[in-house]
Coordinates of C-alpha atoms and ligand atoms in Angstrom, one line a residue:
X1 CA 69.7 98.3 76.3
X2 CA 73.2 98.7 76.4
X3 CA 74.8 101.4 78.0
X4 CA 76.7 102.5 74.4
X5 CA 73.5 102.7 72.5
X6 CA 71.7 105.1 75.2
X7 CA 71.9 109.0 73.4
X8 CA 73.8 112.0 76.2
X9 CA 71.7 113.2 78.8
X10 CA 71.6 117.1 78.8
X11 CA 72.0 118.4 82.3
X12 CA 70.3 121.4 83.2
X13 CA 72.5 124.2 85.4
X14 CA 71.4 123.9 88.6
X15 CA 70.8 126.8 90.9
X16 CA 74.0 128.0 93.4
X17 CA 76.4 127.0 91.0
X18 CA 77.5 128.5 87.5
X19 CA 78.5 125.4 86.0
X20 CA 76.8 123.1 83.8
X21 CA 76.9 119.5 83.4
X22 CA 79.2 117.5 86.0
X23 CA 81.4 119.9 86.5
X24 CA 78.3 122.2 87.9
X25 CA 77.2 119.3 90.1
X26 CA 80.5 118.7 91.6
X27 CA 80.6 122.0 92.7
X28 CA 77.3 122.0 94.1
X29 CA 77.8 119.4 96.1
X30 CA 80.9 120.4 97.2
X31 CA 79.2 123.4 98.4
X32 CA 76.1 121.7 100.0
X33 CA 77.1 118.5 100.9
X34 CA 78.6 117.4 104.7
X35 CA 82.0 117.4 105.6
X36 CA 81.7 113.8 106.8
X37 CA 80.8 112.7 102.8
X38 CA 82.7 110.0 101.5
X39 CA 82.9 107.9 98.5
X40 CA 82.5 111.3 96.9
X41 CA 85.8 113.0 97.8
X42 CA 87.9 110.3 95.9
X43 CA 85.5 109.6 93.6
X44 CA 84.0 112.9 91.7
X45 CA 82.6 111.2 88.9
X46 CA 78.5 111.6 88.4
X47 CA 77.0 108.6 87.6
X48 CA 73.7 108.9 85.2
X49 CA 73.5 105.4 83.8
X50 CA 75.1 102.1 84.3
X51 CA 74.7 98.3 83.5
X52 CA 76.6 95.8 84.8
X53 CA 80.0 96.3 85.5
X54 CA 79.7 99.8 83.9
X55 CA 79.2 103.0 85.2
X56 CA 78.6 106.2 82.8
X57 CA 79.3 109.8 84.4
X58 CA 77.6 112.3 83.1
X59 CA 80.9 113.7 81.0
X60 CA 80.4 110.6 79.1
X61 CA 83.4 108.6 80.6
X62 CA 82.5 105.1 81.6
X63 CA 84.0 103.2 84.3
X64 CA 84.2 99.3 85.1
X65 CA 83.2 99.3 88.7
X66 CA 84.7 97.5 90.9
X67 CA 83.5 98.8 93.8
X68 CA 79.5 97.7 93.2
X69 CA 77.9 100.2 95.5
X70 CA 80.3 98.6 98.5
X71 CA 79.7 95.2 97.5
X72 CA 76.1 95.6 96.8
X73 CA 75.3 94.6 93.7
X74 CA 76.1 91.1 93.2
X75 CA 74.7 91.1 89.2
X76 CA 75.7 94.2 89.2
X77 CA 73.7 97.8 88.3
X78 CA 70.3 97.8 87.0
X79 CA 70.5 93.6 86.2
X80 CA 67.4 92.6 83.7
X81 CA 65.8 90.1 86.3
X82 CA 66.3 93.2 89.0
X83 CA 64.5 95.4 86.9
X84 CA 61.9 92.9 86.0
X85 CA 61.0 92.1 89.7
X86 CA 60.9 96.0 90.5
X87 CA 58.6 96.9 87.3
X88 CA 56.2 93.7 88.3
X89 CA 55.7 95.1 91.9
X90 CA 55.2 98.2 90.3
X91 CA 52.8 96.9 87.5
X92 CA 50.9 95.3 90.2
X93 CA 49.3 98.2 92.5
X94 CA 51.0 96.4 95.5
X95 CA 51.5 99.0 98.2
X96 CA 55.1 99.9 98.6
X97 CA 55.2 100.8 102.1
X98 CA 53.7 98.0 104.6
X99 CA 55.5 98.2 107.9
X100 CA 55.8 94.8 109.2
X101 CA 52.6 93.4 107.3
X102 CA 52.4 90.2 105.8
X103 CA 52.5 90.5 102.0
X104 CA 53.5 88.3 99.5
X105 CA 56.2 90.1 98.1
X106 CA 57.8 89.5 101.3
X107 CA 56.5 85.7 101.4
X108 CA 58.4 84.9 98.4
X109 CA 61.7 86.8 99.7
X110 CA 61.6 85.0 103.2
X111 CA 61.1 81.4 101.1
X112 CA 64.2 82.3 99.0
X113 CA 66.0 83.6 101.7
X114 CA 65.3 80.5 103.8
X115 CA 66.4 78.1 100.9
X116 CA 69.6 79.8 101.1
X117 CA 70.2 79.4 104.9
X118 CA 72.9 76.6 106.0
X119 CA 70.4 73.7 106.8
X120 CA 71.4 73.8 110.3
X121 CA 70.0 77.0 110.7
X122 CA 67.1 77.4 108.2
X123 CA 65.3 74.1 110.0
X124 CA 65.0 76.6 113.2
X125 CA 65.4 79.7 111.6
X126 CA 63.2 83.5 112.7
X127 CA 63.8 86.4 110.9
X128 CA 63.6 90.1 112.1
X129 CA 63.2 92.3 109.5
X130 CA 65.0 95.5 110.4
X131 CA 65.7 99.1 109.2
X132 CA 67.3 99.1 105.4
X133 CA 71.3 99.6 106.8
X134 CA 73.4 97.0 107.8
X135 CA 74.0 98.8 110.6
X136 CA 70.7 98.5 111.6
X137 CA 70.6 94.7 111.7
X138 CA 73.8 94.9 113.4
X139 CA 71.8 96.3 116.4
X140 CA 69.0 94.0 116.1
X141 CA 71.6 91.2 116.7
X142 CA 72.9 93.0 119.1
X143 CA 69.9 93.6 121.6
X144 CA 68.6 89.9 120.6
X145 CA 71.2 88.4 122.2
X146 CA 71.1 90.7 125.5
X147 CA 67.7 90.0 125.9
X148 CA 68.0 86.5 125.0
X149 CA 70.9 85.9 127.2
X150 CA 70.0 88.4 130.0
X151 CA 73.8 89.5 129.9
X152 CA 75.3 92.6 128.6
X153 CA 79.0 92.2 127.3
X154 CA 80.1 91.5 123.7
X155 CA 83.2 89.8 121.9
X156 CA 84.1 91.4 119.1
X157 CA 87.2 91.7 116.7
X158 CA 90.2 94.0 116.0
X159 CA 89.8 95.5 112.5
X160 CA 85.9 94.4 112.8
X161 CA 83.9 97.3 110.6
X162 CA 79.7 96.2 111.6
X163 CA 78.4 99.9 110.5
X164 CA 78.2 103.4 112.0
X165 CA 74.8 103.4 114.9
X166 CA 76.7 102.0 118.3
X167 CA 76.4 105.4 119.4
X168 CA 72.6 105.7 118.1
X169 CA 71.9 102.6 120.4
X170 CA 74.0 103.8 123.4
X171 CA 71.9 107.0 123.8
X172 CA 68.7 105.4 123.3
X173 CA 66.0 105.6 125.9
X174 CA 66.5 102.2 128.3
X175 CA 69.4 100.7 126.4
X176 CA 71.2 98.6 128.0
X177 CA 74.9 100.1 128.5
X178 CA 77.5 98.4 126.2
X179 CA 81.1 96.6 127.0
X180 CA 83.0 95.4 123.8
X181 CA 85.9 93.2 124.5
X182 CA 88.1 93.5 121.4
X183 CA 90.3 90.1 120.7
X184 CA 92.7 89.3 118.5
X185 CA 91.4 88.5 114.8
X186 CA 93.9 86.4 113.0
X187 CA 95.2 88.7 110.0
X188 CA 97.9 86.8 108.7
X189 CA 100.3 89.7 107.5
X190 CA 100.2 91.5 110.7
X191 CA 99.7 89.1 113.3
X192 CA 99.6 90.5 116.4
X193 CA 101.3 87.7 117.9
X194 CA 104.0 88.3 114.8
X195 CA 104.0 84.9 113.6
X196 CA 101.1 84.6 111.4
X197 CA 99.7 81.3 109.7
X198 CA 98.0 78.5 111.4
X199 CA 99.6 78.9 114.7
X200 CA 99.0 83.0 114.4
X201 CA 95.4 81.9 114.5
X202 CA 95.7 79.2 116.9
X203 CA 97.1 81.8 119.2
X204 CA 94.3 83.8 118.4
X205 CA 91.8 81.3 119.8
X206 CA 93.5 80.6 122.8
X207 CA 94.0 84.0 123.7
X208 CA 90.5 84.1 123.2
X209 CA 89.2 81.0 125.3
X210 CA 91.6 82.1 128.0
X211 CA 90.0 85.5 128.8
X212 CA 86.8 84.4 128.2
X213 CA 87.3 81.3 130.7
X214 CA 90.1 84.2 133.3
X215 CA 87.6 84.5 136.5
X216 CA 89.9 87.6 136.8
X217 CA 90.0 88.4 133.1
X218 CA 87.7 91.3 133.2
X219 CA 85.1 89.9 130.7
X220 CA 82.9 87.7 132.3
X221 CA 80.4 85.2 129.9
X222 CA 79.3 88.1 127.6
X223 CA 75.9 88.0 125.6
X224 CA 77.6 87.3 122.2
X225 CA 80.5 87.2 120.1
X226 CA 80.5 89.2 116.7
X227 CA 82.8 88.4 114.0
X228 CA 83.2 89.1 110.2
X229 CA 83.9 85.7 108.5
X230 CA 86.1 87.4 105.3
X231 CA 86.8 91.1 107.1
X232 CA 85.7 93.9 104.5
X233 CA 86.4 97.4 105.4
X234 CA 89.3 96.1 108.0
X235 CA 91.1 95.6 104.5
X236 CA 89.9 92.1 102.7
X237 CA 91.3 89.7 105.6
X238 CA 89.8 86.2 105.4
X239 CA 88.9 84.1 108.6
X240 CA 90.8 80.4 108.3
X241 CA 88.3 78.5 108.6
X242 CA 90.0 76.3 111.4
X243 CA 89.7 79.4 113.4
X244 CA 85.9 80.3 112.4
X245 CA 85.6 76.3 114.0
X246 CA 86.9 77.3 117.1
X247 CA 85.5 80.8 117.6
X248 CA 82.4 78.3 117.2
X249 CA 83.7 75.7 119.4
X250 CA 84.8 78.1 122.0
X251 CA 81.2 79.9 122.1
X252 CA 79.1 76.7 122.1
X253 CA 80.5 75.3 125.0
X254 CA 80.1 78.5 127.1
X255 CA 76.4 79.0 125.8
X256 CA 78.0 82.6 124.0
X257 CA 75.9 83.3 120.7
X258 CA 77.8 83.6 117.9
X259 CA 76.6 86.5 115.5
X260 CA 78.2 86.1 112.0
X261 CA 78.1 89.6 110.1
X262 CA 77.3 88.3 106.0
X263 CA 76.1 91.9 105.5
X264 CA 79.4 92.5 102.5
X265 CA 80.4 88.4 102.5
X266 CA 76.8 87.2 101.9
X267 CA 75.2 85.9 98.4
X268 CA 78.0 84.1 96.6
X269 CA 80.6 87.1 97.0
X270 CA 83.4 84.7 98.9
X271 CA 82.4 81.5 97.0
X272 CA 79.7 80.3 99.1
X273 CA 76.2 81.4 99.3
X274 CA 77.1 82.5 102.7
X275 CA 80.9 82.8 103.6
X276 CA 80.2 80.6 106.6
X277 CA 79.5 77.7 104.5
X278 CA 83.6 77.3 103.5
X279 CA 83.9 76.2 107.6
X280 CA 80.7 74.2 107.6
X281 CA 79.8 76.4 110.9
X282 CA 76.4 77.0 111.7
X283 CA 76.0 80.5 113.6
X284 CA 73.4 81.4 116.3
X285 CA 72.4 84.8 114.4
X286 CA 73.5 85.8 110.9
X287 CA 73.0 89.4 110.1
X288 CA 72.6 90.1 106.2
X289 CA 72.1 93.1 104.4
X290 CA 73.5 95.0 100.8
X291 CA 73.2 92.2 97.9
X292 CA 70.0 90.9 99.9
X293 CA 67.9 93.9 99.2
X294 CA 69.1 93.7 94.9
X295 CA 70.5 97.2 94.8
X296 CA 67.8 98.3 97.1
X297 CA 68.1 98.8 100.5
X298 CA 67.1 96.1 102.9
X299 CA 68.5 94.1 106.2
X300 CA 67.9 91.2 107.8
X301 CA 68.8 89.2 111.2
X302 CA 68.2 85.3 110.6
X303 CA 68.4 83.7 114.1
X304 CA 68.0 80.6 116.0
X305 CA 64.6 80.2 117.4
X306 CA 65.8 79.3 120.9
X307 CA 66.7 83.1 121.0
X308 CA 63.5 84.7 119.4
X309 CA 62.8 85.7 123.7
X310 CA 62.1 89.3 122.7
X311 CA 58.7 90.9 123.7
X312 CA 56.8 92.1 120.9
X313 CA 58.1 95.8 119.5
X314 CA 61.6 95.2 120.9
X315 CA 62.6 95.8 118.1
X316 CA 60.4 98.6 115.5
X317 CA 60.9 100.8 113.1
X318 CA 59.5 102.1 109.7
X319 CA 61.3 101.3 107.1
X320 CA 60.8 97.7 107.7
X321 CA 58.8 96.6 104.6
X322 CA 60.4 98.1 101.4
X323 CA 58.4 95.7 99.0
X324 CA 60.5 96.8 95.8
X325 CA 63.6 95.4 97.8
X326 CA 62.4 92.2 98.7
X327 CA 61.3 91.8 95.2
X328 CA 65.0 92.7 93.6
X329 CA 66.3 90.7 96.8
X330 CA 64.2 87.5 96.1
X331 CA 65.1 87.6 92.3
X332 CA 68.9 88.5 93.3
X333 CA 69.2 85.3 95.5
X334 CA 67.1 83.3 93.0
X335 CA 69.6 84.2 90.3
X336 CA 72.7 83.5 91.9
X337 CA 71.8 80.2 93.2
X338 CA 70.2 79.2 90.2
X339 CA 72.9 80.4 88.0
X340 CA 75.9 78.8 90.6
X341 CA 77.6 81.9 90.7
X342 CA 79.1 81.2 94.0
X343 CA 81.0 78.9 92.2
X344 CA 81.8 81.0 89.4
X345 CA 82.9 83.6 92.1
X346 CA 85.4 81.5 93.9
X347 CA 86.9 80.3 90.3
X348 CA 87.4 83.5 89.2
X349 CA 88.4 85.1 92.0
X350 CA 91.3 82.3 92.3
X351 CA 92.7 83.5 88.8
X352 CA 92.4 87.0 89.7
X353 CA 94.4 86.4 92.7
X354 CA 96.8 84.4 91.1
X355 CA 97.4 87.1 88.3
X356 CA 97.9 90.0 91.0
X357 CA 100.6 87.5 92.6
X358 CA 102.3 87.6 89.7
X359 CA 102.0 91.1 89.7
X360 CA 103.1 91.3 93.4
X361 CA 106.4 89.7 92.5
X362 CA 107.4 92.6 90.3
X363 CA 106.4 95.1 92.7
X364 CA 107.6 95.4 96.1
X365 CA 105.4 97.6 96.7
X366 CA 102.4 94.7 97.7
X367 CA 103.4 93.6 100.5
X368 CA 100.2 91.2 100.4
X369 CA 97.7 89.7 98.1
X370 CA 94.6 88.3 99.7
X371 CA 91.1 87.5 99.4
X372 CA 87.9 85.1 98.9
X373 CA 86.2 84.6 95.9
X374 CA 85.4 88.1 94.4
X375 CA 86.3 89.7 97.6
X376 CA 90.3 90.5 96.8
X377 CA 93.0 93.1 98.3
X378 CA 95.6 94.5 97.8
X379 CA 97.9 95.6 100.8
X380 CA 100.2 98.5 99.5
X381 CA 103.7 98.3 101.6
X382 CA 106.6 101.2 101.3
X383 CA 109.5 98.6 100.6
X384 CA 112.1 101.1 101.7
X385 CA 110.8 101.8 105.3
X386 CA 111.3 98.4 105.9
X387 CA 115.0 99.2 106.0
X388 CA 114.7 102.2 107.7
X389 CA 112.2 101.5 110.4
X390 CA 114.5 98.1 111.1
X391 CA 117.8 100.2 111.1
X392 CA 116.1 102.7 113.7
X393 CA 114.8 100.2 115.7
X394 CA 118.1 98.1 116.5
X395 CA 119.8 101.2 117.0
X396 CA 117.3 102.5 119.6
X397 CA 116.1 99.4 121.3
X398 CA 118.1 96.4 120.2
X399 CA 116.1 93.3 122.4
X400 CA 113.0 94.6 120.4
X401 CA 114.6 94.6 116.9
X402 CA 113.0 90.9 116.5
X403 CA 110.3 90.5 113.9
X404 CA 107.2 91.5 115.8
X405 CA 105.0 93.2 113.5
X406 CA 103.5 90.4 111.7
X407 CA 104.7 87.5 109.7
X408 CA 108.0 88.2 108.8
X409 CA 109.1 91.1 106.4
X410 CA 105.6 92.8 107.0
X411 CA 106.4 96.3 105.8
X412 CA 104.3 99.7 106.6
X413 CA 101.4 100.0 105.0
X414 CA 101.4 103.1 102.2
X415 CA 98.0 105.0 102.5
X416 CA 99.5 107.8 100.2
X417 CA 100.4 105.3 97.4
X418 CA 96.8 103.2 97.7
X419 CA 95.2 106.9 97.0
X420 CA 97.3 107.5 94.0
X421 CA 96.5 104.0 92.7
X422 CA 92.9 104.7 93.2
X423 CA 92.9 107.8 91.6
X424 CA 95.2 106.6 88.4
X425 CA 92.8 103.7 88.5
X426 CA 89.9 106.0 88.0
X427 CA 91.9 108.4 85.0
X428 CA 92.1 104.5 83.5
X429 CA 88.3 104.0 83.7
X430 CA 88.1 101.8 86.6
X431 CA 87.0 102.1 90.3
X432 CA 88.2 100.4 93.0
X433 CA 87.7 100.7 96.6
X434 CA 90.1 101.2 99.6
X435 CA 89.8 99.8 102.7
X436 CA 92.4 98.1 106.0
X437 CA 93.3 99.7 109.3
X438 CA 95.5 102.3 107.4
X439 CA 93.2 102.6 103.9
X440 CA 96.2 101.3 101.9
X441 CA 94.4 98.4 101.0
X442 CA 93.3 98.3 97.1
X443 CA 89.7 96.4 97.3
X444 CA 87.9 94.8 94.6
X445 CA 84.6 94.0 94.8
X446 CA 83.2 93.4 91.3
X447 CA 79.9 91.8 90.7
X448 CA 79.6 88.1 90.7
X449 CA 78.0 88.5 86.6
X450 CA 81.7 89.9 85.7
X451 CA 83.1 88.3 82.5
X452 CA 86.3 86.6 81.9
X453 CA 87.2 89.4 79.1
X454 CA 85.6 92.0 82.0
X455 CA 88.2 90.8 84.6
X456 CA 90.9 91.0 82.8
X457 CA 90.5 94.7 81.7
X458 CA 90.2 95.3 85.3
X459 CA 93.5 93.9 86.3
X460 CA 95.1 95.3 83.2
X461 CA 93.7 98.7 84.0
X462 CA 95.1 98.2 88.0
X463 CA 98.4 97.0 87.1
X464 CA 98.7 100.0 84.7
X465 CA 97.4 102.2 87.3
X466 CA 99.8 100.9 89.8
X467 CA 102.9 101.1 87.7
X468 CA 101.9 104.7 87.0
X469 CA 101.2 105.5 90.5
X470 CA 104.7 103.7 91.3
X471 CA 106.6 106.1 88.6
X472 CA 104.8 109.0 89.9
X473 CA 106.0 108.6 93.4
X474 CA 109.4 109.5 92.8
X475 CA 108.2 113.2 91.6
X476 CA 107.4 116.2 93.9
X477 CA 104.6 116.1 96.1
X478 CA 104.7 112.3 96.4
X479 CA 108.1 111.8 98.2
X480 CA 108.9 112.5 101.2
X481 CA 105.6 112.3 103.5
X482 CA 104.1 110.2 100.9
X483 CA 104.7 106.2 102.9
X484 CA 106.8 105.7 100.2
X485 CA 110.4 106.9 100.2
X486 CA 112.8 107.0 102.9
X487 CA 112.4 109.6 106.0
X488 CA 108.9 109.6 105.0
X489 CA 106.5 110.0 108.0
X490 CA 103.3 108.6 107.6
X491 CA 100.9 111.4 106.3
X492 CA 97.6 112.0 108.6
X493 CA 94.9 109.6 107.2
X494 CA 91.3 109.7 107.9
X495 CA 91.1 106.6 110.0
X496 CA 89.0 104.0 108.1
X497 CA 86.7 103.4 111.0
X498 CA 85.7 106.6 111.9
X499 CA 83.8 107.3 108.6
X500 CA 85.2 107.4 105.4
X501 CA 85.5 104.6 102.3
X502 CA 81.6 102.7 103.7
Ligands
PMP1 N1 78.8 95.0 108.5 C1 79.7 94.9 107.5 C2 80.5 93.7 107.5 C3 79.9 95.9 106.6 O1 80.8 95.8 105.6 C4 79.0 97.0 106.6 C5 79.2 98.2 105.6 N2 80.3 98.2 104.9 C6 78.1 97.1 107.6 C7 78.0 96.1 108.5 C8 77.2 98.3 107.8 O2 76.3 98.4 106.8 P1 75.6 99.8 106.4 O3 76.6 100.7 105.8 O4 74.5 99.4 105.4 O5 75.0 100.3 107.6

């Protein structure tokens, strides 16, 4: 049924709060909820039905979402064939908690899954079923490759997001202590070498194999390497593939597993089933999780079975067997590869880049337009600080005043004008997400069922929202301080890495 054909829900008033309705929830969980809650501050809408790319709050507003429970839902809420595959499990008296057990619920999802895999890795794969989060699998990966290897340090990127439990695995019981080397991931409008492009990259990887190879480098072989192929929550930055070959290259010939984190690029969202497949690289141990599970939650580590050296329990827990996920995650898969919406995916998303281009040549104020597929940002620049911050820095330190902070004409990111667009994005009916190193990236993550008609209501809502945002920012309150006018000093921003926007 439609979403416009289902009659108002009446919402009862709920105790500790006067209100009634949305208005009486919001408060309530204002009240209740933890300070470290997120999606919720920006977003205080209360969802009570959706379909598809709509959301209904309970006021009776709908909202195209383009943030799909953080790239979740690749058909999007409450899909017909998701539904179907719940209800049958349902229908059926199949338990829905089993552990680890064999059932064949999760038969048919580890067949699917399987058909999925890049050849090169399905012909050998294992699979560890893991606890529902991404995170989770994370640190499945994580200790399979320790134990595998018999070595303890990791190679992992600047920017990288891979969930929020290092800490849960640090202070567990016999865990084996942790050393992160962080390198160099080629993000093309700040390169860190300030050059970006091909030879950005190529730095990258050499910077990279050097250390690794340094006998005096500090790092040693480590037990794997970790890397995002498309980064999500470090603000929509996509691998070249050339590099993705090396990082490969580089860790083959040193016996260094490579771990590829799919858990937000994974099931069509880049254009590829998996966004590995746009390199033709074949990781050691892929880590999968969100549009997996069909809305539900489930997570996954799909390995080489050279590595499966773990004694049995090495890795337990509970929640390992959620039968209505692997049911919404088998017909999930099922539907996307039989319905090529990879493809569809990496079409579309090309014209929605190329429309925001055009949009980014009216506005300053994008300093970069980027993405894979139906995974697309938005970097949001203060044009004027440019200036500025150029002018100050020849004055006070002339042999520096050389373009160093990415390619050239990189300007400061504008957190204060991303949350503005978000929330004049939201009065316009549409949600978007926010992500990058200083959350002034605009992310869109729509599902991969998203109409033509549907995409271009998005874009016309986020243009409209930005050019609102834009106008606004020359009145009070979002001047000075605001990353977007002149003597502005950046505003304090939760860092997106230490817990908000996942
Ligand atoms: N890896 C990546 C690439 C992610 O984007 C995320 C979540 N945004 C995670 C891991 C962690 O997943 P979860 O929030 O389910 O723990």
């Amino acid at each position: 049924m439609a979403v416009t054909e289902l009659p108002p829900i009446p919402l009862p008033d709920g105790p500790g709060g006067t209100g009634s309705g949305a208005q009486g929830i919001l408060r309530r969980q204002a009240l209740r909820e933890s300070a470290a809650r997120t999606y919720a501050r920006a977003l205080p809408i209360v969802p009570v039905r959706a379909r598809g790319l709509t959301i209904e709050g309970a006021d009776g507003h709908r909202y195209l979402d383009c943030l799909s429970g953080a790239g979740t839902l690749a058909l999007g809420h409450n899909h017909p064939v998701v539904l179907e595959a719940i209800r049958g499990v349902l229908d059926s008296g199949a338990p829905l908690q089993v552990l680890d057990l064999a059932t064949p619920v999760k038969d048919a999802f580890t067949e699917e899954l399987f058909s999925t895999l890049p050849p090169g890795l399905a012909r050998h794969a294992r699979v560890q079923f893991c606890g529902p989060a991404g995170t989770d699998a994370v640190e499945a990966a994580l200790k399979l490759v320790r134990t595998a290897t018999g070595r303890d340090g990791l190679l992992a990127f600047s920017g990288a997001y891979h969930g929020m439990t290092a800490g849960a695995l640090a202070a567990s019981g016999g865990a084996p202590s942790v050393s992160t080397t962080r390198l160099p991931f080629p993000y093309d409008y700040r390169c860190p070498f300030g050059v970006g492009g091909e030879y950005g990259a190529e730095l990258s990887a050499r910077w990279t194999e050097r250390l690794v190879d340094d006998p005096k480098g500090g790092v040693g072989t480590p037990a794997g390497m970790i890397l995002e192929p498309v980064q999500g929550e470090g603000g929509v930055i996509p691998a070249p593939d050339g590099w993705l070959r090396r990082m490969r290259d580089i860790t083959a010939a040193r016996s260094i597993p490579l771990i590829v984190d799919e858990v937000q690029t994974g099931v069509g969202r880049t254009g590829a089933f998996w966004a590995v497949q746009h390199s033709g690289v074949v990781p050691d141990v892929m880590v999968l999780s969100k549009a997996i599970g069909g809305s539900m939650p489930l997570a996954v580590v799909v390995y080489h079975e050279a590595l499966d050296a773990w004694r049995p329990g090495a890795h337990a827990g509970t929640f390992r067997g959620n039968q209505l996920a692997m049911a919404a995650g088998a017909a999930t898969l099922a539907y996307v590869r039989e319905n090529r919406l990879a493809e569809r995916a990496a079409a579309l998303g090309e014209r929605m880049l190329h429309r925001l281009r055009q949009l980014a040549e009216r506005y300053p104020h994008i300093g970069d337009v980027r993405g894979r597929g139906l995974m697309i940002g938005l970097e949001l620049v203060d044009p004027e600080a440019e200036q500025l911050a150029a002018e100050q820095l020849a004055a006070e330190r002339p042999e520096a005043a050389r373009p160093g902070s990415g390619r050239p004409g990189a300007r400061p990111a504008a957190p204060m004008l991303a949350a503005a667009v978000q929330q004049e994005c939201l009065q316009r009916g549409l949600i978007v997400e926010l992500g990058g190193r200083h959350s002034a990236v605009i992310r869109l993550l729509p599902p991969l069922t998203i109409t033509d008609e549907q995409a271009e209501a998005v874009l016309d809502r986020l243009a409209d929202a930005l050019d609102a945002a834009i106008r606004t920012a020359g009145a009070p309150g979002l001047g000075p301080g605001s990353g977007l006018g002149p003597g502005s000093e950046r505003p304090p921003v939760a860092s997106p890495f230490v817990g908000d926007h996942r």
